Amino acid sequence: NAGVTQTPKFQVLKTGQSMTLQCAQDMNHNSMYWYRQDPGMGLRLIYYSASEGTTDKGEVPNGYNVSRLNKREFSLRLESAAPSQTSVYFCASSDGPGGQETQYFGPGTRLLVL
Amino acid sequence: SQKIEQNSEALNIQEGKTATLTCNYTNYSPAYLQWYRQDPGRGPVFLLLIRENEKEKRKERLKVTFDTTLKQSLFHITASQPADSATYLCALDGSNAGNMLTFGGGTRLMVKP
């Protein structure tokens, strides 16, 4: 099992460009998450999908959109990238929603917006 | 709003000693607390979960305590090894809608041989 996979691993964008970060999990998990990690800020939740067909905003959703394509895949889209979105993005999944569930993380996507 | 505090300064200890990391929280009463390990350039990996009615939990050389009165969790690694060097994150189930996990900023542990 690959667990949680993310593509791309690294991306450089110019301000105003758009891109989609892809995430897939092969653990048959119901819930999926997108986080960003900045130095000294810890992991901050952008969006989550408690189950297939649902998505909800997290702590820092502005400037992002998500799509739960099916049970396996959860994508994050930046419509018009800004330098403030330079960060490391992690996708995670868990069997169910909520803080009692263990989350499994992907390797991350490092995004630089110039 | 809820706040989670972990020592942002790195903790340096000698191999074989016990490492103790602290996670404090305010304005909040979580039902669950989790600890994760993160190595440079990689995603966090789950270590332990402790519930509010559990005072202590152990797994091999790891021990976690959860004091809901002090609003604090301590994470101990006994007989530490250089391979234990990493950043350790605590996470609490959130007071937000959906009770999603909220993560602390993490503490970097350096174990020197």
Short mmCIF file of C-alpha atoms in Angstrom, two decimals:
data_model
loop_
_atom_site.label_atom_id
_atom_site.label_comp_id
_atom_site.label_asym_id
_atom_site.label_seq_id
_atom_site.Cartn_x
_atom_site.Cartn_y
_atom_site.Cartn_z
CA ASN A 1 0.00 0.00 0.00
CA ALA A 2 1.29 3.44 -0.94
CA GLY A 3 -0.73 5.18 1.80
CA VAL A 4 -1.25 8.84 0.93
CA THR A 5 0.40 10.15 -2.22
CA GLN A 6 0.72 13.76 -3.35
CA THR A 7 1.71 15.35 -6.64
CA PRO A 8 3.68 17.36 -7.47
CA LYS A 9 6.47 17.22 -4.90
CA PHE A 10 7.65 20.72 -5.69
CA GLN A 11 6.23 23.59 -7.72
CA VAL A 12 7.21 27.17 -8.53
CA LEU A 13 4.45 29.55 -9.60
CA LYS A 14 4.30 33.18 -10.57
CA THR A 15 1.80 35.44 -8.82
CA GLY A 16 -1.61 35.05 -10.44
CA GLN A 17 -1.02 31.59 -11.87
CA SER A 18 -3.29 28.71 -10.95
CA MET A 19 -2.54 25.13 -10.09
CA THR A 20 -4.09 22.02 -8.59
CA LEU A 21 -2.45 19.86 -5.96
CA GLN A 22 -3.44 16.23 -6.19
CA CYS A 23 -3.87 13.78 -3.32
CA ALA A 24 -4.88 10.13 -3.31
CA GLN A 25 -5.15 7.50 -0.58
CA ASP A 26 -5.45 3.74 -0.88
CA MET A 27 -6.56 2.95 2.69
CA ASN A 28 -10.30 3.21 1.97
CA HIS A 29 -10.54 6.12 4.37
CA ASN A 30 -13.68 8.21 4.54
CA SER A 31 -12.14 11.52 5.58
CA MET A 32 -9.45 13.60 3.90
CA TYR A 33 -7.74 16.87 4.77
CA TRP A 34 -5.54 19.60 3.34
CA TYR A 35 -3.09 21.45 5.61
CA ARG A 36 -0.44 24.05 5.09
CA GLN A 37 2.69 24.23 7.22
CA ASP A 38 4.67 27.42 7.67
CA PRO A 39 7.70 27.96 9.91
CA GLY A 40 6.61 28.57 13.49
CA MET A 41 2.92 28.23 12.61
CA GLY A 42 2.44 24.50 12.78
CA LEU A 43 -0.07 22.71 10.59
CA ARG A 44 -3.17 24.72 9.73
CA LEU A 45 -6.26 23.12 8.26
CA ILE A 46 -7.34 24.58 4.93
CA TYR A 47 -10.26 22.33 3.96
CA TYR A 48 -11.48 18.90 4.87
CA SER A 49 -13.86 16.30 3.54
CA ALA A 50 -15.52 14.28 6.28
CA SER A 51 -16.92 11.83 3.75
CA GLU A 52 -17.22 11.39 0.01
CA GLY A 53 -19.42 14.14 -1.41
CA THR A 54 -18.86 16.65 1.38
CA THR A 55 -16.28 19.39 1.90
CA ASP A 56 -15.95 22.02 4.61
CA LYS A 57 -13.76 24.98 5.36
CA GLY A 58 -11.00 24.74 7.90
CA GLU A 59 -9.04 27.46 9.63
CA VAL A 60 -7.49 29.14 6.55
CA PRO A 61 -9.66 28.50 3.46
CA ASN A 62 -9.32 31.86 1.70
CA GLY A 63 -7.70 31.61 -1.73
CA TYR A 64 -8.29 27.86 -2.04
CA ASN A 65 -10.91 25.50 -3.41
CA VAL A 66 -11.17 21.74 -3.08
CA SER A 67 -12.81 18.85 -4.85
CA ARG A 68 -13.48 15.41 -3.41
CA LEU A 69 -13.36 13.62 -6.74
CA ASN A 70 -14.19 10.20 -5.29
CA LYS A 71 -13.43 8.31 -2.09
CA ARG A 72 -9.72 8.06 -2.97
CA GLU A 73 -8.94 11.52 -4.29
CA PHE A 74 -9.06 15.02 -2.82
CA SER A 75 -7.59 17.93 -4.77
CA LEU A 76 -6.68 21.46 -3.71
CA ARG A 77 -6.81 24.31 -6.20
CA LEU A 78 -5.18 27.71 -6.07
CA GLU A 79 -7.06 29.89 -8.56
CA SER A 80 -4.74 32.90 -8.44
CA ALA A 81 -1.58 32.20 -6.49
CA ALA A 82 -0.15 34.83 -4.15
CA PRO A 83 3.26 34.96 -2.44
CA SER A 84 1.48 34.45 0.90
CA GLN A 85 0.56 30.97 -0.32
CA THR A 86 4.22 29.92 -0.39
CA SER A 87 4.19 26.99 1.98
CA VAL A 88 4.41 23.24 2.34
CA TYR A 89 1.06 21.56 1.73
CA PHE A 90 0.15 18.25 3.30
CA CYS A 91 -2.75 16.00 2.50
CA ALA A 92 -3.97 13.55 5.13
CA SER A 93 -6.65 10.93 5.51
CA SER A 94 -8.39 9.14 8.37
CA ASP A 95 -10.95 6.42 8.81
CA GLY A 96 -13.51 8.93 10.04
CA PRO A 97 -13.75 12.62 10.89
CA GLY A 98 -12.90 14.14 14.22
CA GLY A 99 -10.03 14.38 16.64
CA GLN A 100 -10.29 10.82 17.88
CA GLU A 101 -9.09 9.47 14.55
CA THR A 102 -5.48 8.89 13.59
CA GLN A 103 -4.47 10.86 10.54
CA TYR A 104 -2.11 9.54 7.87
CA PHE A 105 -0.11 12.15 6.01
CA GLY A 106 1.36 12.35 2.54
CA PRO A 107 4.94 13.48 1.85
CA GLY A 108 3.95 17.08 1.11
CA THR A 109 4.09 19.52 -1.80
CA ARG A 110 6.51 22.41 -1.53
CA LEU A 111 5.07 25.46 -3.27
CA LEU A 112 6.96 28.66 -4.00
CA VAL A 113 5.01 31.62 -5.36
CA LEU A 114 7.15 34.39 -6.81
CA SER B 1 -10.05 31.10 20.84
CA GLN B 2 -8.15 27.92 21.65
CA LYS B 3 -4.39 28.10 21.80
CA ILE B 4 -1.83 25.29 21.79
CA GLU B 5 1.71 25.99 22.91
CA GLN B 6 4.79 23.88 22.40
CA ASN B 7 8.30 25.05 23.14
CA SER B 8 9.57 26.49 19.88
CA GLU B 9 13.16 26.21 21.03
CA ALA B 10 14.94 22.98 20.24
CA LEU B 11 15.49 20.51 23.05
CA ASN B 12 19.02 19.10 23.11
CA ILE B 13 19.72 16.04 25.22
CA GLN B 14 22.36 13.37 25.54
CA GLU B 15 21.79 9.85 24.27
CA GLY B 16 20.37 7.57 26.92
CA LYS B 17 18.61 10.35 28.83
CA THR B 18 14.86 10.88 29.02
CA ALA B 19 13.46 13.59 26.77
CA THR B 20 10.37 15.43 28.03
CA LEU B 21 8.34 17.63 25.70
CA THR B 22 5.47 19.83 26.81
CA CYS B 23 2.16 20.72 25.17
CA ASN B 24 0.02 23.36 26.88
CA TYR B 25 -3.39 24.53 25.79
CA THR B 26 -5.80 27.29 26.84
CA ASN B 27 -9.42 28.26 26.33
CA TYR B 28 -10.24 24.71 25.56
CA SER B 29 -11.17 21.26 26.88
CA PRO B 30 -10.20 18.59 24.38
CA ALA B 31 -11.51 15.05 24.60
CA TYR B 32 -8.51 13.63 22.73
CA LEU B 33 -4.87 14.55 22.40
CA GLN B 34 -2.48 13.08 19.84
CA TRP B 35 1.27 13.19 19.34
CA TYR B 36 2.99 13.01 15.95
CA ARG B 37 6.59 12.80 14.83
CA GLN B 38 7.82 14.74 11.81
CA ASP B 39 11.20 14.25 10.16
CA PRO B 40 12.67 16.98 7.90
CA GLY B 41 11.04 17.02 4.48
CA ARG B 42 8.40 14.46 5.39
CA GLY B 43 4.82 14.35 6.60
CA PRO B 44 3.91 13.81 10.27
CA VAL B 45 3.56 10.26 11.53
CA PHE B 46 1.14 9.30 14.32
CA LEU B 47 2.64 8.10 17.60
CA LEU B 48 0.07 8.05 20.40
CA LEU B 49 -3.48 9.10 21.24
CA ILE B 50 -4.70 9.73 24.78
CA ARG B 51 -8.26 10.38 25.91
CA GLU B 52 -9.32 12.93 28.51
CA ASN B 53 -10.20 10.20 31.02
CA GLU B 54 -6.76 8.57 30.65
CA LYS B 55 -3.97 9.97 32.79
CA GLU B 56 -1.14 8.14 31.08
CA LYS B 57 -0.43 6.04 28.01
CA ARG B 58 2.67 4.08 27.06
CA LYS B 59 4.07 2.57 23.89
CA GLU B 60 7.52 1.00 24.05
CA ARG B 61 9.89 3.85 25.08
CA LEU B 62 7.18 6.50 24.74
CA LYS B 63 4.92 7.79 27.51
CA VAL B 64 2.26 10.46 27.31
CA THR B 65 0.43 12.09 30.20
CA PHE B 66 -2.70 14.21 29.99
CA ASP B 67 -3.54 16.57 32.86
CA THR B 68 -6.87 18.24 32.16
CA THR B 69 -6.57 20.36 35.31
CA LEU B 70 -3.24 21.85 34.30
CA LYS B 71 -4.31 21.79 30.62
CA GLN B 72 -1.05 20.10 29.76
CA SER B 73 0.33 16.99 28.12
CA LEU B 74 3.86 15.71 28.63
CA PHE B 75 5.56 13.45 26.09
CA HIS B 76 8.47 11.38 27.34
CA ILE B 77 11.01 9.35 25.40
CA THR B 78 13.08 7.16 27.68
CA ALA B 79 16.57 5.90 26.80
CA SER B 80 16.66 8.37 23.94
CA GLN B 81 18.66 7.60 20.80
CA PRO B 82 20.00 9.81 17.99
CA ALA B 83 17.32 8.24 15.77
CA ASP B 84 14.70 9.92 17.97
CA SER B 85 15.86 13.32 16.70
CA ALA B 86 12.85 14.90 14.97
CA THR B 87 10.12 17.46 15.50
CA TYR B 88 7.25 16.34 17.71
CA LEU B 89 3.78 17.80 17.26
CA CYS B 90 0.87 17.64 19.65
CA ALA B 91 -2.66 17.88 18.31
CA LEU B 92 -6.02 18.31 20.03
CA ASP B 93 -9.50 17.66 18.76
CA GLY B 94 -10.82 21.06 17.98
CA SER B 95 -13.48 23.26 19.42
CA ASN B 96 -14.27 24.10 15.80
CA ALA B 97 -17.12 22.60 13.82
CA GLY B 98 -16.45 18.98 13.07
CA ASN B 99 -14.00 18.63 15.96
CA MET B 100 -11.06 18.61 13.59
CA LEU B 101 -7.54 18.27 14.92
CA THR B 102 -5.67 21.46 15.76
CA PHE B 103 -1.88 21.17 15.80
CA GLY B 104 0.73 22.88 17.91
CA GLY B 105 3.84 24.37 16.32
CA GLY B 106 6.02 21.44 17.36
CA THR B 107 9.23 21.06 19.34
CA ARG B 108 12.45 19.94 17.70
CA LEU B 109 14.34 17.28 19.64
CA MET B 110 18.05 16.72 19.08
CA VAL B 111 19.61 13.65 20.71
CA LYS B 112 23.39 13.78 20.72
CA PRO B 113 25.52 10.63 20.87
#
